Structure formats: C-alpha cells, structure tokens
Short mmCIF file of C-alpha atoms in Angstrom, two decimals:
data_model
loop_
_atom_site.label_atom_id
_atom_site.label_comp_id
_atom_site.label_asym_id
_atom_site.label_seq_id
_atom_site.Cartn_x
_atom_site.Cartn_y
_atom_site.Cartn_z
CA UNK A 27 24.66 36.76 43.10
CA UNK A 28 25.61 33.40 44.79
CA UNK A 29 23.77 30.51 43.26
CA UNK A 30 23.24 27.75 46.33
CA UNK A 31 23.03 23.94 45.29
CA UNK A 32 19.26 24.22 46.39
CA UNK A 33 18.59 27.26 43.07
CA UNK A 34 21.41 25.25 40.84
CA UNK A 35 18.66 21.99 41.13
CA UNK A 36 15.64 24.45 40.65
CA UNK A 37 17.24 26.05 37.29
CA UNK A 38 18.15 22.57 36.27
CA UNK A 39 14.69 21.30 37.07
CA UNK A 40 13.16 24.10 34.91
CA UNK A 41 15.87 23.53 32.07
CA UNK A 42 14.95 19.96 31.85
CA UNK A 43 10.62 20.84 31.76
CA UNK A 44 11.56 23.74 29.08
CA UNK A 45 13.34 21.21 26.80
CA UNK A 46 10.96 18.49 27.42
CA UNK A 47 7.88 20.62 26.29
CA UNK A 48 9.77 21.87 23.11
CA UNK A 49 10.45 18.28 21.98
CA UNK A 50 7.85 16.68 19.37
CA UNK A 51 6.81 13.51 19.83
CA UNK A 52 8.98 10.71 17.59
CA UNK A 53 7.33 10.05 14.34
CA UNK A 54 7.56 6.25 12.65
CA UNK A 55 7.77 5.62 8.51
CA UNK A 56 6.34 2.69 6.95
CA UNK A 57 6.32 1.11 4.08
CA UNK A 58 4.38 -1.22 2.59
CA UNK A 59 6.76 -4.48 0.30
CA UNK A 60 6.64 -7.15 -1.77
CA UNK A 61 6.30 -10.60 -0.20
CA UNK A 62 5.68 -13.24 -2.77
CA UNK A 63 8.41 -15.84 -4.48
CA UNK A 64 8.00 -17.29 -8.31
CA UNK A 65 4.92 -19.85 -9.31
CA UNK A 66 6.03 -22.10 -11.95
CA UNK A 67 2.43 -22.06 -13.17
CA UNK A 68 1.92 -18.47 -13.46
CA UNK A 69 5.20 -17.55 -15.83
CA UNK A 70 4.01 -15.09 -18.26
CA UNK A 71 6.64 -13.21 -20.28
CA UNK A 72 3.39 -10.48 -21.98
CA UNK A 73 3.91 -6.77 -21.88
CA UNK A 74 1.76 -5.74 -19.17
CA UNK A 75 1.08 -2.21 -17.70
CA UNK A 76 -0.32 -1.26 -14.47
CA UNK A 77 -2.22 2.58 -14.54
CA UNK A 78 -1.85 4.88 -11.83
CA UNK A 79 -3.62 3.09 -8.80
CA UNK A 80 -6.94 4.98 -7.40
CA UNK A 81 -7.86 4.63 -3.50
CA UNK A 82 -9.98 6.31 -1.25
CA UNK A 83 -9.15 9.98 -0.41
CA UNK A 84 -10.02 8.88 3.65
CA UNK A 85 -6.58 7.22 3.69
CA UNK A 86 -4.99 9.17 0.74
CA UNK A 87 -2.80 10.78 3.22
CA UNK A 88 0.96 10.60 4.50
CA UNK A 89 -0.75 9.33 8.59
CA UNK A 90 -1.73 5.86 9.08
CA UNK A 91 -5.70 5.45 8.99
CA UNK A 92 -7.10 3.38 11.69
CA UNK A 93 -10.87 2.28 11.31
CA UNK A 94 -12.87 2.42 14.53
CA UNK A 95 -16.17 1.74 13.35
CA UNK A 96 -17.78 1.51 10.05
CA UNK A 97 -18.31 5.22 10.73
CA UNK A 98 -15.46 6.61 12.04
CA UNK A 99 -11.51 6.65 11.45
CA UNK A 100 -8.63 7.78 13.37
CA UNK A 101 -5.11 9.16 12.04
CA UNK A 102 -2.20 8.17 13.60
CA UNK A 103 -0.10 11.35 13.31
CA UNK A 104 3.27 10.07 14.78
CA UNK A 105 2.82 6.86 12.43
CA UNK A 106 3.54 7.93 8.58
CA UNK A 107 3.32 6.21 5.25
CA UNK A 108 7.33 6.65 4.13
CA UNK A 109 5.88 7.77 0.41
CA UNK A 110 2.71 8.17 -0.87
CA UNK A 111 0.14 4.97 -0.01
CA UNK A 112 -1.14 4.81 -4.01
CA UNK A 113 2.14 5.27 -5.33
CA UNK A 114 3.15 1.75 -2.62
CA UNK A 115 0.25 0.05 -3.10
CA UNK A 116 1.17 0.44 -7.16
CA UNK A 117 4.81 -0.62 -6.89
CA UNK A 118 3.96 -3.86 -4.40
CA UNK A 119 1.52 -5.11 -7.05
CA UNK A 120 3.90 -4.99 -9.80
CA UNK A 121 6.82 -6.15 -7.94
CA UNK A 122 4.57 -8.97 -6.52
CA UNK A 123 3.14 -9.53 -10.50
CA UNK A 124 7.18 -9.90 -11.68
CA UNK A 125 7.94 -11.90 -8.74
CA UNK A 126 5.28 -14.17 -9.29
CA UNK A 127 5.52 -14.93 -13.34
CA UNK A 128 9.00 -14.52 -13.57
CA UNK A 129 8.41 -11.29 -15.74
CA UNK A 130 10.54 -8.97 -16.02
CA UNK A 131 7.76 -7.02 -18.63
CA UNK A 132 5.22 -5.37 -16.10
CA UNK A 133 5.73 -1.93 -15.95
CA UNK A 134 3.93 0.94 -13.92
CA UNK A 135 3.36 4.60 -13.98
CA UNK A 136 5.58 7.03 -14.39
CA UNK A 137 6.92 4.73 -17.26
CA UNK A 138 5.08 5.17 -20.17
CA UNK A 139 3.55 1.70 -21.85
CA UNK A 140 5.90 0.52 -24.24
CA UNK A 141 4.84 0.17 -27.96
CA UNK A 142 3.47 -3.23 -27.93
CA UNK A 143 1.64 -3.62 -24.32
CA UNK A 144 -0.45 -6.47 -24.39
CA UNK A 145 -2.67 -5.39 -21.67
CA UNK A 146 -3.29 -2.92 -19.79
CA UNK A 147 -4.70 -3.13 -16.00
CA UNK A 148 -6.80 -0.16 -14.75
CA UNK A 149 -7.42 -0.91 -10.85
CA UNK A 150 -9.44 1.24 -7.96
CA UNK A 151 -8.93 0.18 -4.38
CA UNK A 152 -12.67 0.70 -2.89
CA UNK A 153 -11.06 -0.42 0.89
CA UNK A 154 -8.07 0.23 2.53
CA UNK A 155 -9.30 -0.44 6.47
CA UNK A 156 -7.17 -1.31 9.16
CA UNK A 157 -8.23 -2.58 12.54
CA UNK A 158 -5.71 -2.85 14.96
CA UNK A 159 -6.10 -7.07 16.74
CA UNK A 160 -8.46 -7.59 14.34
CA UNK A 161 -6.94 -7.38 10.86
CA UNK A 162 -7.34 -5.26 7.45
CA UNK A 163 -9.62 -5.44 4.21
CA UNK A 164 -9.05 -4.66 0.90
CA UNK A 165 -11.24 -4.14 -1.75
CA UNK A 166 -10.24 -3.87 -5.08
CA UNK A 167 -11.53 -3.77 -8.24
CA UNK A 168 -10.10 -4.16 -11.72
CA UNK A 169 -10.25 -4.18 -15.62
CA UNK A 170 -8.44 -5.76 -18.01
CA UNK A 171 -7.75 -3.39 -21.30
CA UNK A 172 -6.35 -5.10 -24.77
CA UNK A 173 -3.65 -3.45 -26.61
CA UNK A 174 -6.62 -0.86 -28.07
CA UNK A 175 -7.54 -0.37 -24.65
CA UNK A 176 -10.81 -1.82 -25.05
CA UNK A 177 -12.15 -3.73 -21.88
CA UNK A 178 -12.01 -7.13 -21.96
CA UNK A 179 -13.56 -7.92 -18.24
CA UNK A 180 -13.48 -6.67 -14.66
CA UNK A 181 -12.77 -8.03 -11.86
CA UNK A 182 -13.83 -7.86 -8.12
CA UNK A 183 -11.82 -8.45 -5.25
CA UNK A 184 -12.29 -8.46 -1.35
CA UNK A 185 -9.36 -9.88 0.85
CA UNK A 186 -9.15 -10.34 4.48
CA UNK A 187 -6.33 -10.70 6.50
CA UNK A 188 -6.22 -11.36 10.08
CA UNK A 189 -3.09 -9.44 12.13
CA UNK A 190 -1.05 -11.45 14.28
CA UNK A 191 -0.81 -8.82 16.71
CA UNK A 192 -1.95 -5.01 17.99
CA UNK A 193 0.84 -3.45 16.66
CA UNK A 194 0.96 -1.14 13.35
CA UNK A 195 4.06 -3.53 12.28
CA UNK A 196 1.18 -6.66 12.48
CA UNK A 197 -1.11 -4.82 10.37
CA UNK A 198 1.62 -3.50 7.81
CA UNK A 199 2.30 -7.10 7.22
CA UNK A 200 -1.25 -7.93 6.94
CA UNK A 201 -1.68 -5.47 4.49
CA UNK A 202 1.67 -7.10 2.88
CA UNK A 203 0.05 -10.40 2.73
CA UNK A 204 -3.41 -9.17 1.69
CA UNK A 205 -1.20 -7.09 -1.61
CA UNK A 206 0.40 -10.41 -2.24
CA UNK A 207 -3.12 -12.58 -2.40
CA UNK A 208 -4.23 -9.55 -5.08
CA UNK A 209 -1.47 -10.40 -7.07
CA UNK A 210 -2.36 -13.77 -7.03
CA UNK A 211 -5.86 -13.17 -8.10
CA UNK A 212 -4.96 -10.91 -11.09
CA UNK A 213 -2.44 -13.52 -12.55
CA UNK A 214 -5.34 -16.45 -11.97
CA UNK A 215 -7.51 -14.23 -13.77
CA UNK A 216 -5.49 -12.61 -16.80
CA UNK A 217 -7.66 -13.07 -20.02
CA UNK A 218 -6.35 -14.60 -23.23
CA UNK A 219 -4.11 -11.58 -25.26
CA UNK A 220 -6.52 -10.46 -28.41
CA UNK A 221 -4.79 -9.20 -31.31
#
C-alpha cells in the first residue's frame, strides 16, 4: 500500500500524541542547606548531640506540602524533597550549630553520642507550613539533656520568614533562613554544662 504525504503527516501526527501522553510530567528535587557563617561570640568547643529530629507526619513525606488554609494542604507531586525532610531538617541544624561556634563536636544521628557528650538536644518541629508569596513558619520546640540525660530546660520557638517570591526556590530559601535563625536561638540559649 502507497503511503501519500497527506497519511505520512496523519501517522506522524498520531506518533507525536501517542508519545506525548506516555510521557510523565518532569519532577524537581530539593534540598534544604546550611546558610550561616562563624559568630565569634558563640564559639563553643562542648560535645553536643542532636537526637533524631521529630516533625509532623502532614509533611513527613518525599512531595512538597503547600498550606492553603489553616485547614487544608496541598502536595506538590512533581516537586520532591531530594531525601527525607527530618533527616534535612537534622543535618542543616547541625551544620548551621558547627558553622556558627566553630565546633567541629556536634554530632547527629546515625552517629552514636560519643562517651563524654555534654549535652544532649531532643527537638520536635510542631510547624513546617509553607505559603507560597507569603512565606513559611516553623515551630519548634526543644530540651536540653545533661550528660545523664536529665532535662535541664526547654525551649520554644516560632520563626517567620517572609519569601521573596512565588516560587518553591523562594520558599526553600525561606525555610533556609528560618533553619539558620533556629540555630541561632539554640546557641543563645545553651545552658551552663553540669557535671
């Protein structure tokens, strides 16, 4: 059978829409990093330990959460946390912590404390919400724990930061900014060692 130009640009045609329709939709990764730089003030050289990091199951998943309202969310399918958010969230805050003190002793889960840990800090993220043009919060909480892990005090923490833009890339680096203020706070408020 003869195939005439006018068939030839119907096959193609239906090629093209068969392809098309097989073809999922581009997924983005994202991680969350480290922004801050060393504080003279705030050089510690203690053996500190970070415990596994809790947060809330809504956005303990690999999609990006989006709040909407106070009542509903949204998950952003194509847009992916690279590795798990707790496990980012944990690693920021120490990174941050060394960063910021100059110490190279902070250490996180799934390093063990070493023998003579100082302190230990147990922390729960309450919030993780992100608004697209309007910003993110994050609420944290945390206790200090002496080298008997005994609680020495807790601390409460809520930090807004306002995205420069509507893109998920503006509130990544919100939520950048907001994990550096944390850090911040939990140096400012690290008790006195007791032995």
């Amino acid at each position: 059978m003869k195939i005439t130009p006018s068939r030839l640009i119907v096959l193609l045609a239906a090629l093209l829409l068969s392809l098309t329709g097989c073809s999922s939709p581009k997924e983005y990764f994202y991680t969350l990093s480290a922004t801050t730089t060393p504080n003279l003030q705030w050089q510690t050289a203690r053996n500190i330990y970070i415990n596994p990091i809790h947060i809330p199951a809504s956005v303990d998943r690999p999609p990006i959460v989006i709040q909407k309202t106070p009542q509903q969310v949204t998950l952003l399918e194509q847009r992916l946390w690279a590795s798990p958010l707790k496990e980012q969230i944990l690693n920021v805050l120490a990174l941050n912590l060394t960063r910021l003190s100059q110490n190279p002793n902070i250490n996180t889960w799934p390093q063990l404390p070493v023998k003579n840990t100082e302190l230990t800090i147990a922390m729960q993220v309450l919030r993780f919400e992100s608004m697209p043009s309007q910003g993110i919060t994050l609420e944290v909480q945390w206790t200090y724990l002496d080298h008997n892990f005994q609680s020495i005090s807790t601390q409460h923490e809520i930090i807004q930061e306002v995205a420069s833009g509507n893109s998920i890339d503006a509130l990544i680096v919100a939520h950048n900014q907001a994990l550096a203020t944390l850090a911040a706070k939990v140096i400012q408020t690290l008790p006195a060692t007791r032995h």
